[in-house]
mmCIF file of C-alpha atoms in Angstrom:
data_model
loop_
_atom_site.group_PDB
_atom_site.id
_atom_site.type_symbol
_atom_site.label_atom_id
_atom_site.label_comp_id
_atom_site.label_asym_id
_atom_site.label_seq_id
_atom_site.Cartn_x
_atom_site.Cartn_y
_atom_site.Cartn_z
ATOM 1 C CA UNK A 1 -24.941 22.850 -20.160
ATOM 2 C CA UNK A 2 -25.975 19.296 -21.027
ATOM 3 C CA UNK A 3 -28.180 17.303 -18.685
ATOM 4 C CA UNK A 4 -26.295 14.437 -17.043
ATOM 5 C CA UNK A 5 -27.548 10.973 -17.998
ATOM 6 C CA UNK A 6 -29.662 9.045 -15.531
ATOM 7 C CA UNK A 7 -27.801 6.134 -13.957
ATOM 8 C CA UNK A 8 -30.168 3.177 -14.229
ATOM 9 C CA UNK A 9 -27.932 0.513 -12.730
ATOM 10 C CA UNK A 10 -24.325 -0.051 -11.644
ATOM 11 C CA UNK A 11 -23.065 -3.635 -11.599
ATOM 12 C CA UNK A 12 -19.590 -4.761 -10.461
ATOM 13 C CA UNK A 13 -18.185 -7.125 -13.106
ATOM 14 C CA UNK A 14 -14.615 -7.810 -11.939
ATOM 15 C CA UNK A 15 -12.431 -7.053 -8.960
ATOM 16 C CA UNK A 16 -8.738 -7.258 -8.156
ATOM 17 C CA UNK A 17 -6.751 -6.214 -5.138
ATOM 18 C CA UNK A 18 -6.481 -2.692 -6.584
ATOM 19 C CA UNK A 19 -9.352 -2.242 -9.033
ATOM 20 C CA UNK A 20 -13.048 -2.868 -9.483
ATOM 21 C CA UNK A 21 -14.644 -2.801 -12.927
ATOM 22 C CA UNK A 22 -18.279 -1.761 -13.151
ATOM 23 C CA UNK A 23 -20.929 -1.653 -15.853
ATOM 24 C CA UNK A 24 -23.068 1.467 -15.809
ATOM 25 C CA UNK A 25 -26.432 1.412 -17.512
ATOM 26 C CA UNK A 26 -27.269 4.990 -18.503
ATOM 27 C CA UNK A 27 -30.206 6.836 -20.047
ATOM 28 C CA UNK A 28 -29.326 10.103 -21.760
ATOM 29 C CA UNK A 29 -31.658 13.116 -21.883
ATOM 30 C CA UNK A 30 -32.656 12.228 -25.462
ATOM 31 C CA UNK A 31 -33.833 8.771 -24.317
ATOM 32 C CA UNK A 32 -30.886 6.794 -25.728
ATOM 33 C CA UNK A 33 -29.642 4.070 -23.367
ATOM 34 C CA UNK A 34 -26.080 2.767 -23.280
ATOM 35 C CA UNK A 35 -23.919 0.533 -21.107
ATOM 36 C CA UNK A 36 -20.505 1.929 -20.155
ATOM 37 C CA UNK A 37 -17.632 0.209 -18.365
ATOM 38 C CA UNK A 38 -15.387 1.959 -15.889
ATOM 39 C CA UNK A 39 -12.780 1.418 -13.221
ATOM 40 C CA UNK A 40 -14.678 2.516 -10.150
ATOM 41 C CA UNK A 41 -13.422 5.158 -7.770
ATOM 42 C CA UNK A 42 -12.930 3.090 -4.608
ATOM 43 C CA UNK A 43 -10.409 5.098 -2.633
ATOM 44 C CA UNK A 44 -9.744 8.497 -1.196
ATOM 45 C CA UNK A 45 -7.698 9.602 -4.172
ATOM 46 C CA UNK A 46 -3.994 10.046 -4.681
ATOM 47 C CA UNK A 47 -1.338 12.742 -4.553
ATOM 48 C CA UNK A 48 1.648 13.762 -6.666
ATOM 49 C CA UNK A 49 4.334 15.993 -5.154
ATOM 50 C CA UNK A 50 6.339 18.703 -6.874
ATOM 51 C CA UNK A 51 9.122 19.187 -4.335
ATOM 52 C CA UNK A 52 11.161 22.308 -5.095
ATOM 53 C CA UNK A 53 14.529 22.871 -3.485
ATOM 54 C CA UNK A 54 15.956 26.282 -2.533
ATOM 55 C CA UNK A 55 18.076 25.969 -5.712
ATOM 56 C CA UNK A 56 14.878 25.687 -7.826
ATOM 57 C CA UNK A 57 15.409 22.006 -8.536
ATOM 58 C CA UNK A 58 12.575 19.518 -8.592
ATOM 59 C CA UNK A 59 13.032 16.190 -6.791
ATOM 60 C CA UNK A 60 12.327 13.222 -9.061
ATOM 61 C CA UNK A 61 12.401 9.537 -8.242
ATOM 62 C CA UNK A 62 13.230 6.572 -10.442
ATOM 63 C CA UNK A 63 10.855 3.689 -9.774
ATOM 64 C CA UNK A 64 9.771 0.469 -11.426
ATOM 65 C CA UNK A 65 6.616 0.894 -13.533
ATOM 66 C CA UNK A 66 4.989 -2.533 -13.796
ATOM 67 C CA UNK A 67 2.679 -1.417 -16.629
ATOM 68 C CA UNK A 68 5.691 -0.686 -18.842
ATOM 69 C CA UNK A 69 8.023 -3.268 -17.296
ATOM 70 C CA UNK A 70 10.759 -0.670 -16.911
ATOM 71 C CA UNK A 71 12.191 1.989 -14.590
ATOM 72 C CA UNK A 72 10.945 5.546 -15.138
ATOM 73 C CA UNK A 73 11.674 8.978 -13.728
ATOM 74 C CA UNK A 74 8.610 10.554 -12.143
ATOM 75 C CA UNK A 75 7.449 12.658 -9.225
ATOM 76 C CA UNK A 76 6.815 11.203 -5.753
ATOM 77 C CA UNK A 77 3.212 10.047 -5.536
ATOM 78 C CA UNK A 78 0.851 7.649 -3.832
ATOM 79 C CA UNK A 79 -2.567 6.929 -2.425
ATOM 80 C CA UNK A 80 -4.197 8.951 0.326
ATOM 81 C CA UNK A 81 -4.389 6.656 3.352
ATOM 82 C CA UNK A 82 -7.385 6.446 5.720
ATOM 83 C CA UNK A 83 -7.372 9.385 8.126
ATOM 84 C CA UNK A 84 -5.168 11.559 5.869
ATOM 85 C CA UNK A 85 -6.010 14.545 3.754
ATOM 86 C CA UNK A 86 -4.150 15.226 0.498
ATOM 87 C CA UNK A 87 -1.525 17.463 2.102
ATOM 88 C CA UNK A 88 -0.705 14.947 4.840
ATOM 89 C CA UNK A 89 -0.460 12.164 2.254
ATOM 90 C CA UNK A 90 1.825 14.310 0.093
ATOM 91 C CA UNK A 91 4.184 14.978 3.002
ATOM 92 C CA UNK A 92 4.255 11.267 3.900
ATOM 93 C CA UNK A 93 4.880 10.157 0.301
ATOM 94 C CA UNK A 94 7.664 12.716 -0.083
ATOM 95 C CA UNK A 95 9.346 11.368 3.065
ATOM 96 C CA UNK A 96 8.919 7.727 2.001
ATOM 97 C CA UNK A 97 9.987 8.072 -1.634
ATOM 98 C CA UNK A 98 12.425 11.002 -1.710
ATOM 99 C CA UNK A 99 13.672 11.188 1.881
ATOM 100 C CA UNK A 100 12.489 14.762 2.431
ATOM 101 C CA UNK A 101 9.734 16.517 4.334
ATOM 102 C CA UNK A 102 8.379 19.989 3.612
ATOM 103 C CA UNK A 103 7.532 22.894 5.888
ATOM 104 C CA UNK A 104 5.326 24.390 3.162
ATOM 105 C CA UNK A 105 2.848 22.275 1.190
ATOM 106 C CA UNK A 106 -0.037 23.623 -0.832
ATOM 107 C CA UNK A 107 -2.381 22.182 -3.435
ATOM 108 C CA UNK A 108 -1.815 23.096 -7.075
ATOM 109 C CA UNK A 109 -4.549 21.297 -9.056
ATOM 110 C CA UNK A 110 -6.615 18.123 -9.240
ATOM 111 C CA UNK A 111 -5.896 16.061 -12.387
ATOM 112 C CA UNK A 112 -7.744 13.136 -13.918
ATOM 113 C CA UNK A 113 -6.525 10.425 -16.263
ATOM 114 C CA UNK A 114 -8.855 8.836 -18.828
ATOM 115 C CA UNK A 115 -12.022 10.203 -17.144
ATOM 116 C CA UNK A 116 -14.217 8.384 -19.677
ATOM 117 C CA UNK A 117 -13.073 5.111 -18.122
ATOM 118 C CA UNK A 118 -11.895 5.959 -14.602
ATOM 119 C CA UNK A 119 -13.055 8.092 -11.695
ATOM 120 C CA UNK A 120 -9.572 8.408 -10.217
ATOM 121 C CA UNK A 121 -8.369 11.858 -9.198
ATOM 122 C CA UNK A 122 -4.862 12.993 -8.364
ATOM 123 C CA UNK A 123 -4.155 16.070 -6.259
ATOM 124 C CA UNK A 124 -0.915 17.741 -7.320
ATOM 125 C CA UNK A 125 0.802 19.666 -4.532
ATOM 126 C CA UNK A 126 3.791 21.986 -4.340
ATOM 127 C CA UNK A 127 6.238 21.266 -1.513
ATOM 128 C CA UNK A 128 8.848 23.831 -0.466
ATOM 129 C CA UNK A 129 11.194 24.523 2.409
ATOM 130 C CA UNK A 130 12.434 20.944 2.260
ATOM 131 C CA UNK A 131 14.359 19.180 5.007
ATOM 132 C CA UNK A 132 15.866 15.668 5.159
ATOM 133 C CA UNK A 133 13.436 13.154 6.678
ATOM 134 C CA UNK A 134 13.110 9.521 5.661
ATOM 135 C CA UNK A 135 10.077 7.353 6.455
ATOM 136 C CA UNK A 136 9.842 3.644 5.706
ATOM 137 C CA UNK A 137 7.361 3.126 2.876
ATOM 138 C CA UNK A 138 5.812 0.199 1.072
ATOM 139 C CA UNK A 139 8.250 0.270 -1.845
ATOM 140 C CA UNK A 140 10.038 -3.039 -2.484
ATOM 141 C CA UNK A 141 13.393 -1.329 -3.065
ATOM 142 C CA UNK A 142 15.002 2.048 -2.395
ATOM 143 C CA UNK A 143 14.190 4.658 -5.015
ATOM 144 C CA UNK A 144 16.868 6.660 -6.768
ATOM 145 C CA UNK A 145 16.531 10.395 -6.087
ATOM 146 C CA UNK A 146 17.252 12.712 -9.024
ATOM 147 C CA UNK A 147 17.466 16.490 -8.672
ATOM 148 C CA UNK A 148 16.475 18.295 -11.856
ATOM 149 C CA UNK A 149 16.853 22.060 -12.408
ATOM 150 C CA UNK A 150 13.450 23.530 -13.197
ATOM 151 C CA UNK A 151 15.035 25.794 -15.828
ATOM 152 C CA UNK A 152 15.917 22.617 -17.783
ATOM 153 C CA UNK A 153 12.316 21.346 -17.807
ATOM 154 C CA UNK A 154 12.149 21.424 -21.616
ATOM 155 C CA UNK A 155 14.992 18.896 -21.715
ATOM 156 C CA UNK A 156 13.336 16.678 -19.087
ATOM 157 C CA UNK A 157 9.971 16.357 -20.837
ATOM 158 C CA UNK A 158 11.681 14.942 -23.931
ATOM 159 C CA UNK A 159 13.720 12.333 -22.037
ATOM 160 C CA UNK A 160 12.660 8.819 -22.942
ATOM 161 C CA UNK A 161 12.526 7.687 -19.306
ATOM 162 C CA UNK A 162 10.265 10.598 -18.230
ATOM 163 C CA UNK A 163 6.945 9.869 -19.902
ATOM 164 C CA UNK A 164 4.215 9.962 -17.257
ATOM 165 C CA UNK A 165 1.665 12.454 -18.603
ATOM 166 C CA UNK A 166 0.491 13.528 -15.145
ATOM 167 C CA UNK A 167 4.030 14.396 -14.073
ATOM 168 C CA UNK A 168 4.691 16.329 -17.292
ATOM 169 C CA UNK A 169 1.420 18.252 -16.927
ATOM 170 C CA UNK A 170 2.088 19.019 -13.261
ATOM 171 C CA UNK A 171 5.570 20.386 -13.973
ATOM 172 C CA UNK A 172 4.392 22.500 -16.910
ATOM 173 C CA UNK A 173 1.626 23.973 -14.732
ATOM 174 C CA UNK A 174 4.204 24.714 -12.034
ATOM 175 C CA UNK A 175 6.565 26.426 -14.473
ATOM 176 C CA UNK A 176 3.686 28.493 -15.838
ATOM 177 C CA UNK A 177 2.736 29.714 -12.349
ATOM 178 C CA UNK A 178 6.368 30.497 -11.490
ATOM 179 C CA UNK A 179 6.792 32.452 -14.745
ATOM 180 C CA UNK A 180 3.645 34.445 -13.936
ATOM 181 C CA UNK A 181 4.945 35.181 -10.422
ATOM 182 C CA UNK A 182 2.091 33.260 -8.789
ATOM 183 C CA UNK A 183 4.329 30.739 -7.023
#
C-alpha cells in the first residue's frame, strides 16, 4: 500500500455559490513535490435514489442539466441538507422530485466522480414500498416522471437522453444485485 503524500498547504483560489477551488501543495514519499487543484468537499454529500415500484419499474425524472444545456433523464438526487442523514435526504428528494415516499430505504453504495479533481461523494440508495407523497422542492419547474421497466435497462442505458454515468452505474449495480438474489 503506498504512503499517502504529505499535505504541505491548502490554499483556496476561487469560490462560487456552489464550489470552492483549492490548490494543494503535496510532498510524496519519494520527496517529489507537486501542486494539485481540486474542487473542495464543502458539504455533507449527496444522494441518488433508485426507486423501485412493485411492478419492478424504476422511477426516473427528466430535468434540465445546465452543464449540457438540455433536458436529461436521470434518477432523483440532491444534496444532503443540514440535520439529515443520507437516508432522510433520499426520502425527501424522492418526494420533491418524483412525488413518492418510500417505506423501505437502504444504502447501496457510495460513488465518486472524478476523484482526482473532486472530493464529492454520492450515496446511492434503494427505495421500495413506494407511496404517493409530494413535497415542494427547490426545482424551478415540475419534473416529468418516467417509469422504466428494470428488465429493459439495456435499452435505457443506450438512450441519448440518459447519459449520467452515476445513474447508469447505480442501475447496473442494482440489476446485478437483483440477479444475484441479494435485493
